[in-house]
Amino acid sequence: MRTLPLFLLGGTILAVALNAPDRPAPRFAKSELTREFWAEGADFGDFNNDGKPDLAAGPYWWEGPDFSKRHAYDATDTRQSPSGQAPHRAKNPEGEMVSVAGFAGAYSGTNAYSDCFQLFSGDFNADGWDDILTVSFPGKEAFWFENSKGGESPWKRHTAYPSVDNESPVLVDVTGDGAPELVFHTKVEAEGGACLGYASPDPGNPAAPWKFHPISAPGKWGRFQHGLGVGDVNGDGRTDLLMVHGWWEQPESLEGDPEWAFHAADFAANGAQMHVDDVNGDGRADVVTAIEAHGHGLAWNEQKPDGSFVRHPIMGKTAEESAGGVVFTQPHAVEMADIDGDGQRDIVTGKRYFAHGPKGDIDPLGTPVLYWYRVSHDESGKVSFEPHRIDDASGVGTQFTVRDVTGDGQVDIGIANKRGVFFFRQEAR
């Protein structure tokens, strides 16, 4: 085995080598399902009830396991361009100028935004069929689409909630009742400001708008607030909620929608999805997220014995302060999963290409890379991060999903963004 040159930064070991010979990195086979821009969020679900996960993004879902057949579940699949904008054109693989369906994006060279920032699957009416929940745009509606159970006509659309703020809402079981809730913040008129909380459907009337449960005091958060997460921060067995400036502790009882205790912490400037994980193996939960969703930075926040947090960069602005010398901007979506099967959750993220078009952001036209970072630690708690490139022609959107689709015990990746929709199958190790 060759010796890996290392940098020591803030207590974190940063591995320069992208791969150690005695620890071969998993490889991924890429499938481009479409180059059209329909969404920046994607999720797997069994939409035809055949026992095989499918992939949904925007108004479509693709049949697994090969994802070659596409179905439209939403009538918006007929829209050729954003509201009022002339149809856009781009070169096809043969170099011919053709009209491009969907929203203006990377391939047309003109900027627009989709009506699907996040997409989640779940059986929201408990009929045994997976449905689809989409968050259309920060500050706008979240809809859930009722599975037509094999019908090809558009699925019936229901309003889940009329105004979902934040750029990283998440669908997860917050209450511990076995059913997921949508976590976000929104304006609550009775409270005089925006409150963080979660919304859930009425089991007796799933078609009705979901009920929002505020958990925080009113804050000055706008609809484009970055950074949101869930997890058991203090180890009491209950799910807590996080934003970039702190976390809210879930009380023993949720009866009457009590306000949760807030604990201030500096997790990030403008983060993405925030993940709670014991990174260094000391038995305390740490927090992993992007530092700037539209700039530079990825970090883990180490929880100390007194409950405070210390931020340790994983990727900075320069190669010298970044694991493996890897630097890219706009890590607008971050996920964690055990990629290599060693029992430790790893980090998956990449560049959100063309986020606000060709201007305005740092390096908006940079290479749209997708990486996974192998996370490991030694007995003393020193943590190492080994970056491994998955792809250099896709990147991330605002939300993606990592899940074992093939049933081989190895996680795969589904992504939608301004460059299209992609599936990455992990090859056999």
CSV table of C-alpha atoms in Angstrom, one decimal:
chain,number,residue,atom,x,y,z
A,1,MET,CA,0.0,0.0,0.0
A,2,ARG,CA,1.3,3.4,-0.9
A,3,THR,CA,1.4,6.1,1.8
A,4,LEU,CA,-1.2,8.8,1.5
A,5,PRO,CA,0.0,12.4,1.8
A,6,LEU,CA,-2.2,14.2,4.3
A,7,PHE,CA,-3.1,17.7,5.4
A,8,LEU,CA,-4.2,18.4,8.9
A,9,LEU,CA,-6.9,21.1,9.1
A,10,GLY,CA,-9.0,21.9,12.1
A,11,GLY,CA,-8.6,18.4,13.6
A,12,THR,CA,-9.7,16.7,10.4
A,13,ILE,CA,-7.4,14.6,8.3
A,14,LEU,CA,-7.7,15.5,4.6
A,15,ALA,CA,-6.6,12.7,2.3
A,16,VAL,CA,-4.9,13.9,-0.9
A,17,ALA,CA,-5.2,10.5,-2.7
A,18,LEU,CA,-8.5,9.9,-4.3
A,19,ASN,CA,-8.1,6.1,-4.0
A,20,ALA,CA,-6.0,3.7,-2.0
A,21,PRO,CA,-5.0,0.5,-3.8
A,22,ASP,CA,-6.1,-1.8,-1.0
A,23,ARG,CA,-9.5,-0.1,-0.7
A,24,PRO,CA,-10.9,0.0,-4.3
A,25,ALA,CA,-13.6,2.6,-4.6
A,26,PRO,CA,-17.0,1.6,-5.8
A,27,ARG,CA,-17.7,2.5,-9.4
A,28,PHE,CA,-21.0,3.8,-11.0
A,29,ALA,CA,-22.5,3.2,-14.4
A,30,LYS,CA,-24.3,6.3,-15.7
A,31,SER,CA,-27.6,6.4,-17.6
A,32,GLU,CA,-28.9,9.7,-19.0
A,33,LEU,CA,-32.7,9.4,-19.0
A,34,THR,CA,-33.2,12.8,-20.6
A,35,ARG,CA,-31.2,15.9,-21.3
A,36,GLU,CA,-34.4,18.1,-20.9
A,37,PHE,CA,-34.7,20.2,-17.8
A,38,TRP,CA,-37.8,19.4,-15.9
A,39,ALA,CA,-36.8,19.4,-12.3
A,40,GLU,CA,-34.1,19.8,-9.7
A,41,GLY,CA,-35.4,17.1,-7.4
A,42,ALA,CA,-35.8,13.3,-7.9
A,43,ASP,CA,-36.8,10.3,-5.9
A,44,PHE,CA,-37.2,6.5,-6.3
A,45,GLY,CA,-40.6,4.8,-5.7
A,46,ASP,CA,-42.5,1.8,-6.9
A,47,PHE,CA,-45.1,3.6,-9.0
A,48,ASN,CA,-46.4,0.6,-11.0
A,49,ASN,CA,-46.4,-1.7,-7.9
A,50,ASP,CA,-44.2,-4.4,-9.6
A,51,GLY,CA,-41.8,-4.6,-6.7
A,52,LYS,CA,-39.0,-2.7,-8.5
A,53,PRO,CA,-38.1,0.9,-7.7
A,54,ASP,CA,-38.8,3.5,-10.4
A,55,LEU,CA,-37.4,7.0,-10.7
A,56,ALA,CA,-39.5,10.2,-10.7
A,57,ALA,CA,-38.4,13.7,-11.7
A,58,GLY,CA,-40.6,16.6,-12.8
A,59,PRO,CA,-43.8,15.4,-14.5
A,60,TYR,CA,-42.4,12.0,-15.4
A,61,TRP,CA,-41.5,8.6,-13.9
A,62,TRP,CA,-39.2,6.0,-15.5
A,63,GLU,CA,-39.7,2.3,-15.0
A,64,GLY,CA,-37.0,0.4,-13.2
A,65,PRO,CA,-34.8,-1.4,-13.2
A,66,ASP,CA,-33.5,-0.2,-16.6
A,67,PHE,CA,-35.4,3.2,-16.7
A,68,SER,CA,-35.9,3.0,-20.4
A,69,LYS,CA,-39.7,3.6,-20.5
A,70,ARG,CA,-41.0,7.0,-19.4
A,71,HIS,CA,-44.5,7.8,-18.2
A,72,ALA,CA,-46.2,11.2,-17.7
A,73,TYR,CA,-48.1,11.5,-14.4
A,74,ASP,CA,-48.6,15.3,-14.5
A,75,ALA,CA,-50.3,17.2,-17.3
A,76,THR,CA,-47.5,19.8,-17.2
A,77,ASP,CA,-45.4,17.4,-19.4
A,78,THR,CA,-47.0,19.3,-22.4
A,79,ARG,CA,-45.4,22.6,-21.5
A,80,GLN,CA,-42.5,23.5,-23.7
A,81,SER,CA,-41.1,26.5,-21.9
A,82,PRO,CA,-41.6,28.6,-18.8
A,83,SER,CA,-44.6,30.9,-18.6
A,84,GLY,CA,-44.6,33.5,-21.4
A,85,GLN,CA,-41.1,32.6,-22.7
A,86,ALA,CA,-40.6,31.8,-26.3
A,87,PRO,CA,-39.7,28.1,-27.0
A,88,HIS,CA,-36.0,27.6,-26.6
A,89,ARG,CA,-33.6,25.8,-28.9
A,90,ALA,CA,-30.4,23.9,-28.5
A,91,LYS,CA,-28.1,21.6,-30.4
A,92,ASN,CA,-28.9,17.9,-30.3
A,93,PRO,CA,-26.1,15.2,-30.2
A,94,GLU,CA,-25.8,15.5,-34.0
A,95,GLY,CA,-25.2,19.2,-33.8
A,96,GLU,CA,-28.6,20.2,-35.3
A,97,MET,CA,-30.6,23.1,-33.7
A,98,VAL,CA,-33.9,21.7,-32.4
A,99,SER,CA,-36.6,22.8,-30.0
A,100,VAL,CA,-36.0,21.8,-26.5
A,101,ALA,CA,-38.9,20.6,-24.3
A,102,GLY,CA,-39.2,21.5,-20.7
A,103,PHE,CA,-37.7,24.6,-19.1
A,104,ALA,CA,-34.8,26.6,-20.4
A,105,GLY,CA,-31.6,25.4,-18.9
A,106,ALA,CA,-28.0,24.4,-19.4
A,107,TYR,CA,-28.4,23.0,-23.0
A,108,SER,CA,-30.3,26.0,-24.4
A,109,GLY,CA,-28.0,28.4,-22.7
A,110,THR,CA,-30.9,30.5,-21.3
A,111,ASN,CA,-32.0,30.4,-17.7
A,112,ALA,CA,-35.3,29.6,-16.1
A,113,TYR,CA,-36.5,27.6,-13.1
A,114,SER,CA,-38.5,24.4,-12.9
A,115,ASP,CA,-41.7,23.9,-11.0
A,116,CYS,CA,-40.2,20.9,-9.1
A,117,PHE,CA,-37.5,21.9,-6.7
A,118,GLN,CA,-38.0,18.8,-4.5
A,119,LEU,CA,-39.7,15.5,-5.2
A,120,PHE,CA,-40.5,12.7,-2.7
A,121,SER,CA,-42.4,9.4,-3.0
A,122,GLY,CA,-44.7,7.9,-0.5
A,123,ASP,CA,-48.1,6.3,-0.1
A,124,PHE,CA,-50.0,9.4,1.2
A,125,ASN,CA,-53.5,8.0,1.0
A,126,ALA,CA,-52.6,4.5,2.3
A,127,ASP,CA,-54.0,2.6,-0.7
A,128,GLY,CA,-50.9,0.5,-1.2
A,129,TRP,CA,-49.5,2.5,-4.2
A,130,ASP,CA,-46.7,5.0,-4.1
A,131,ASP,CA,-47.7,8.6,-4.8
A,132,ILE,CA,-45.5,11.6,-5.6
A,133,LEU,CA,-45.1,14.8,-3.6
A,134,THR,CA,-43.5,17.9,-5.3
A,135,VAL,CA,-42.4,21.2,-3.9
A,136,SER,CA,-42.9,23.5,-6.8
A,137,PHE,CA,-40.7,26.5,-5.9
A,138,PRO,CA,-39.6,28.2,-2.7
A,139,GLY,CA,-42.6,30.0,-1.3
A,140,LYS,CA,-45.1,28.3,-3.5
A,141,GLU,CA,-47.3,25.2,-3.3
A,142,ALA,CA,-46.4,21.6,-2.5
A,143,PHE,CA,-48.6,19.1,-4.4
A,144,TRP,CA,-49.1,15.4,-4.0
A,145,PHE,CA,-50.2,13.4,-7.0
A,146,GLU,CA,-52.5,10.4,-6.4
A,147,ASN,CA,-51.3,7.3,-8.2
A,148,SER,CA,-53.7,6.2,-10.9
A,149,LYS,CA,-52.8,2.6,-10.2
A,150,GLY,CA,-51.7,1.8,-13.8
A,151,GLY,CA,-53.7,4.4,-15.7
A,152,GLU,CA,-51.9,6.5,-18.2
A,153,SER,CA,-54.0,9.6,-17.6
A,154,PRO,CA,-52.6,12.4,-15.4
A,155,TRP,CA,-52.7,11.5,-11.8
A,156,LYS,CA,-55.1,13.5,-9.6
A,157,ARG,CA,-53.3,16.5,-8.0
A,158,HIS,CA,-54.0,17.6,-4.4
A,159,THR,CA,-52.6,20.6,-2.7
A,160,ALA,CA,-50.5,19.5,0.3
A,161,TYR,CA,-49.6,23.0,1.5
A,162,PRO,CA,-50.0,26.4,-0.2
A,163,SER,CA,-46.7,28.0,0.7
A,164,VAL,CA,-43.5,26.0,1.5
A,165,ASP,CA,-40.4,28.1,2.3
A,166,ASN,CA,-36.7,27.1,2.3
A,167,GLU,CA,-34.7,25.5,-0.5
A,168,SER,CA,-34.1,22.2,1.3
A,169,PRO,CA,-37.5,20.9,2.6
A,170,VAL,CA,-37.3,17.2,3.6
A,171,LEU,CA,-39.9,14.4,3.9
A,172,VAL,CA,-39.2,12.3,7.0
A,173,ASP,CA,-40.9,10.8,10.0
A,174,VAL,CA,-40.5,13.5,12.7
A,175,THR,CA,-43.1,12.4,15.2
A,176,GLY,CA,-42.2,8.7,15.3
A,177,ASP,CA,-45.6,7.6,14.2
A,178,GLY,CA,-44.2,5.7,11.2
A,179,ALA,CA,-45.6,8.2,8.6
A,180,PRO,CA,-43.4,10.9,7.1
A,181,GLU,CA,-44.0,14.6,7.5
A,182,LEU,CA,-42.8,17.5,5.2
A,183,VAL,CA,-40.4,19.8,7.1
A,184,PHE,CA,-40.1,23.4,6.1
A,185,HIS,CA,-40.8,26.9,7.4
A,186,THR,CA,-43.6,29.2,6.3
A,187,LYS,CA,-45.4,32.4,7.3
A,188,VAL,CA,-47.9,31.9,10.2
A,189,GLU,CA,-50.1,34.9,10.4
A,190,ALA,CA,-51.1,34.2,14.0
A,191,GLU,CA,-47.5,34.2,15.0
A,192,GLY,CA,-46.5,37.3,13.2
A,193,GLY,CA,-43.7,35.8,11.2
A,194,ALA,CA,-42.2,32.6,9.6
A,195,CYS,CA,-42.1,29.5,11.8
A,196,LEU,CA,-40.2,26.3,11.3
A,197,GLY,CA,-42.3,23.2,11.5
A,198,TYR,CA,-43.8,20.2,9.7
A,199,ALA,CA,-47.0,19.3,7.9
A,200,SER,CA,-48.8,16.0,7.7
A,201,PRO,CA,-51.9,14.7,6.0
A,202,ASP,CA,-55.2,13.9,7.7
A,203,PRO,CA,-55.4,10.0,7.6
A,204,GLY,CA,-59.2,10.3,7.5
A,205,ASN,CA,-59.1,12.8,4.6
A,206,PRO,CA,-55.8,12.6,2.8
A,207,ALA,CA,-57.1,14.8,-0.1
A,208,ALA,CA,-57.4,17.7,2.2
A,209,PRO,CA,-54.6,20.2,2.7
A,210,TRP,CA,-52.0,19.0,5.2
A,211,LYS,CA,-51.9,20.5,8.7
A,212,PHE,CA,-48.8,22.6,9.6
A,213,HIS,CA,-47.4,22.2,13.1
A,214,PRO,CA,-45.1,25.1,14.1
A,215,ILE,CA,-42.3,24.2,16.4
A,216,SER,CA,-40.3,27.5,16.6
A,217,ALA,CA,-40.8,31.1,17.6
A,218,PRO,CA,-41.3,33.5,14.6
A,219,GLY,CA,-38.1,34.1,12.6
A,220,LYS,CA,-37.1,36.5,9.8
A,221,TRP,CA,-36.6,33.7,7.3
A,222,GLY,CA,-37.4,34.3,3.7
A,223,ARG,CA,-38.6,31.8,1.2
A,224,PHE,CA,-35.1,31.4,-0.3
A,225,GLN,CA,-33.6,30.5,3.1
A,226,HIS,CA,-30.8,27.8,2.6
A,227,GLY,CA,-30.1,24.9,5.0
A,228,LEU,CA,-32.5,22.5,6.7
A,229,GLY,CA,-32.1,19.2,8.3
A,230,VAL,CA,-33.5,16.6,10.8
A,231,GLY,CA,-31.9,14.1,13.2
A,232,ASP,CA,-31.4,13.2,16.8
A,233,VAL,CA,-28.9,15.8,17.9
A,234,ASN,CA,-28.8,15.1,21.6
A,235,GLY,CA,-29.2,11.4,21.6
A,236,ASP,CA,-32.6,11.2,23.4
A,237,GLY,CA,-34.2,9.1,20.7
A,238,ARG,CA,-36.4,11.9,19.3
A,239,THR,CA,-35.9,13.7,16.0
A,240,ASP,CA,-34.8,17.3,16.2
A,241,LEU,CA,-34.9,20.0,13.5
A,242,LEU,CA,-31.9,22.0,12.3
A,243,MET,CA,-31.2,25.2,10.4
A,244,VAL,CA,-27.8,26.8,9.7
A,245,HIS,CA,-27.9,28.9,12.9
A,246,GLY,CA,-29.0,26.2,15.4
A,247,TRP,CA,-31.3,23.3,16.2
A,248,TRP,CA,-34.6,22.8,17.9
A,249,GLU,CA,-35.0,20.0,20.5
A,250,GLN,CA,-38.1,17.9,20.2
A,251,PRO,CA,-40.0,17.8,23.6
A,252,GLU,CA,-41.3,14.6,25.2
A,253,SER,CA,-44.9,15.4,24.1
A,254,LEU,CA,-46.1,17.1,20.9
A,255,GLU,CA,-49.6,17.5,22.3
A,256,GLY,CA,-50.9,21.0,21.5
A,257,ASP,CA,-48.0,21.9,19.2
A,258,PRO,CA,-45.6,23.2,21.9
A,259,GLU,CA,-42.6,25.4,21.0
A,260,TRP,CA,-39.4,23.4,20.9
A,261,ALA,CA,-36.3,24.5,22.8
A,262,PHE,CA,-33.8,26.3,20.5
A,263,HIS,CA,-30.0,25.8,20.8
A,264,ALA,CA,-27.8,28.2,18.9
A,265,ALA,CA,-25.0,26.9,16.7
A,266,ASP,CA,-23.0,28.2,13.7
A,267,PHE,CA,-23.4,25.2,11.3
A,268,ALA,CA,-23.0,27.1,8.0
A,269,ALA,CA,-23.5,30.3,6.2
A,270,ASN,CA,-26.1,29.2,3.6
A,271,GLY,CA,-26.2,25.5,3.7
A,272,ALA,CA,-28.0,22.7,1.9
A,273,GLN,CA,-29.5,19.5,3.3
A,274,MET,CA,-28.1,19.1,6.9
A,275,HIS,CA,-27.3,15.6,8.1
A,276,VAL,CA,-26.9,14.3,11.7
A,277,ASP,CA,-24.3,11.6,12.0
A,278,ASP,CA,-21.6,10.5,14.4
A,279,VAL,CA,-18.7,11.3,12.0
A,280,ASN,CA,-15.8,10.6,14.4
A,281,GLY,CA,-17.2,7.7,16.4
A,282,ASP,CA,-17.2,9.4,19.8
A,283,GLY,CA,-20.9,8.6,20.4
A,284,ARG,CA,-22.1,12.2,19.9
A,285,ALA,CA,-24.0,13.3,16.8
A,286,ASP,CA,-22.3,15.7,14.5
A,287,VAL,CA,-23.7,17.8,11.6
A,288,VAL,CA,-22.6,17.6,7.9
A,289,THR,CA,-23.7,20.2,5.4
A,290,ALA,CA,-22.6,22.6,2.7
A,291,ILE,CA,-21.1,25.9,3.9
A,292,GLU,CA,-22.3,28.0,1.0
A,293,ALA,CA,-24.9,26.4,-1.4
A,294,HIS,CA,-24.0,29.0,-4.1
A,295,GLY,CA,-20.4,29.4,-3.2
A,296,HIS,CA,-17.6,27.3,-1.7
A,297,GLY,CA,-17.5,24.8,1.1
A,298,LEU,CA,-18.5,21.5,2.7
A,299,ALA,CA,-18.0,20.8,6.4
A,300,TRP,CA,-18.7,18.6,9.3
A,301,ASN,CA,-19.6,20.2,12.7
A,302,GLU,CA,-18.2,18.3,15.6
A,303,GLN,CA,-20.3,18.1,18.7
A,304,LYS,CA,-18.3,18.6,21.9
A,305,PRO,CA,-19.1,17.1,25.3
A,306,ASP,CA,-20.7,20.4,26.4
A,307,GLY,CA,-23.1,20.3,23.4
A,308,SER,CA,-21.3,23.0,21.5
A,309,PHE,CA,-20.1,22.5,17.9
A,310,VAL,CA,-16.8,23.2,16.1
A,311,ARG,CA,-16.8,23.4,12.3
A,312,HIS,CA,-14.2,21.4,10.4
A,313,PRO,CA,-13.9,22.1,6.6
A,314,ILE,CA,-13.9,19.2,4.2
A,315,MET,CA,-13.8,21.3,1.1
A,316,GLY,CA,-12.7,25.0,1.1
A,317,LYS,CA,-11.9,27.6,-1.5
A,318,THR,CA,-8.5,26.2,-2.4
A,319,ALA,CA,-7.0,22.8,-3.1
A,320,GLU,CA,-4.7,23.1,0.0
A,321,GLU,CA,-7.7,23.3,2.3
A,322,SER,CA,-9.8,20.7,0.6
A,323,ALA,CA,-9.8,16.9,0.9
A,324,GLY,CA,-7.9,15.4,-2.0
A,325,GLY,CA,-7.3,18.8,-3.4
A,326,VAL,CA,-10.9,18.7,-4.9
A,327,VAL,CA,-12.6,22.1,-5.2
A,328,PHE,CA,-15.9,22.9,-6.8
A,329,THR,CA,-18.6,25.5,-6.2
A,330,GLN,CA,-22.4,25.4,-5.5
A,331,PRO,CA,-22.8,22.1,-3.5
A,332,HIS,CA,-26.5,22.9,-3.4
A,333,ALA,CA,-27.6,19.3,-2.5
A,334,VAL,CA,-25.9,17.0,0.0
A,335,GLU,CA,-26.8,13.4,0.9
A,336,MET,CA,-25.3,10.8,3.2
A,337,ALA,CA,-25.3,7.0,2.7
A,338,ASP,CA,-23.0,4.1,3.2
A,339,ILE,CA,-21.5,3.9,-0.3
A,340,ASP,CA,-18.8,1.3,0.2
A,341,GLY,CA,-20.5,-0.9,2.7
A,342,ASP,CA,-18.1,-0.4,5.6
A,343,GLY,CA,-20.9,0.6,8.0
A,344,GLN,CA,-20.0,4.3,8.0
A,345,ARG,CA,-22.2,6.8,6.2
A,346,ASP,CA,-20.4,8.6,3.4
A,347,ILE,CA,-21.1,12.0,1.8
A,348,VAL,CA,-22.5,12.5,-1.7
A,349,THR,CA,-22.6,15.9,-3.3
A,350,GLY,CA,-21.6,17.9,-6.4
A,351,LYS,CA,-21.9,21.1,-8.3
A,352,ARG,CA,-25.3,22.7,-9.1
A,353,TYR,CA,-24.5,23.8,-12.7
A,354,PHE,CA,-26.2,27.0,-14.1
A,355,ALA,CA,-28.0,27.5,-10.8
A,356,HIS,CA,-28.9,31.1,-11.7
A,357,GLY,CA,-27.8,31.0,-15.3
A,358,PRO,CA,-24.5,31.9,-16.8
A,359,LYS,CA,-23.8,34.9,-14.5
A,360,GLY,CA,-24.2,36.0,-10.9
A,361,ASP,CA,-22.7,33.0,-9.1
A,362,ILE,CA,-19.1,31.8,-8.5
A,363,ASP,CA,-18.0,29.7,-11.5
A,364,PRO,CA,-21.6,29.1,-12.8
A,365,LEU,CA,-20.3,27.2,-15.9
A,366,GLY,CA,-17.7,25.1,-14.1
A,367,THR,CA,-17.5,21.4,-14.7
A,368,PRO,CA,-20.7,19.8,-13.3
A,369,VAL,CA,-19.0,17.2,-11.1
A,370,LEU,CA,-20.6,14.6,-8.8
A,371,TYR,CA,-18.5,13.2,-5.9
A,372,TRP,CA,-18.8,10.8,-3.0
A,373,TYR,CA,-16.5,11.2,0.0
A,374,ARG,CA,-15.4,8.1,1.9
A,375,VAL,CA,-15.7,8.9,5.6
A,376,SER,CA,-13.6,7.0,8.1
A,377,HIS,CA,-11.9,7.6,11.4
A,378,ASP,CA,-9.2,5.9,13.5
A,379,GLU,CA,-9.4,4.8,17.1
A,380,SER,CA,-8.4,8.3,18.3
A,381,GLY,CA,-11.3,9.9,16.4
A,382,LYS,CA,-9.3,11.5,13.7
A,383,VAL,CA,-11.5,11.7,10.6
A,384,SER,CA,-10.5,11.3,7.0
A,385,PHE,CA,-12.4,12.1,3.8
A,386,GLU,CA,-11.4,10.5,0.5
A,387,PRO,CA,-13.2,12.1,-2.5
A,388,HIS,CA,-14.1,9.9,-5.4
A,389,ARG,CA,-15.4,11.3,-8.6
A,390,ILE,CA,-18.6,9.7,-9.9
A,391,ASP,CA,-19.2,11.9,-12.9
A,392,ASP,CA,-18.1,15.2,-14.5
A,393,ALA,CA,-21.2,15.9,-16.7
A,394,SER,CA,-24.2,16.0,-14.4
A,395,GLY,CA,-23.7,17.6,-11.0
A,396,VAL,CA,-26.6,18.0,-8.6
A,397,GLY,CA,-29.8,20.0,-8.4
A,398,THR,CA,-31.5,21.1,-5.2
A,399,GLN,CA,-32.4,17.6,-4.0
A,400,PHE,CA,-31.5,14.0,-5.1
A,401,THR,CA,-31.8,10.5,-3.7
A,402,VAL,CA,-29.4,7.7,-2.8
A,403,ARG,CA,-30.9,4.2,-2.4
A,404,ASP,CA,-30.3,0.6,-3.2
A,405,VAL,CA,-32.5,0.2,-6.3
A,406,THR,CA,-31.2,-3.1,-7.7
A,407,GLY,CA,-31.5,-5.1,-4.4
A,408,ASP,CA,-27.8,-6.0,-4.4
A,409,GLY,CA,-27.1,-4.2,-1.1
A,410,GLN,CA,-25.3,-1.4,-2.8
A,411,VAL,CA,-26.8,2.1,-3.0
A,412,ASP,CA,-27.5,3.8,-6.3
A,413,ILE,CA,-28.2,7.5,-7.1
A,414,GLY,CA,-31.0,9.4,-8.9
A,415,ILE,CA,-30.5,13.0,-9.9
A,416,ALA,CA,-32.4,15.7,-11.8
A,417,ASN,CA,-31.1,19.2,-12.6
A,418,LYS,CA,-30.7,21.7,-15.4
A,419,ARG,CA,-28.7,19.2,-17.4
A,420,GLY,CA,-31.4,16.5,-17.4
A,421,VAL,CA,-32.2,13.4,-15.4
A,422,PHE,CA,-29.6,10.8,-14.5
A,423,PHE,CA,-29.4,7.4,-12.9
A,424,PHE,CA,-26.1,6.1,-11.4
A,425,ARG,CA,-26.0,2.3,-10.8
A,426,GLN,CA,-23.3,1.1,-8.5
A,427,GLU,CA,-21.4,-1.7,-10.1
A,428,ALA,CA,-20.8,-4.9,-8.3
A,429,ARG,CA,-17.9,-4.8,-5.9
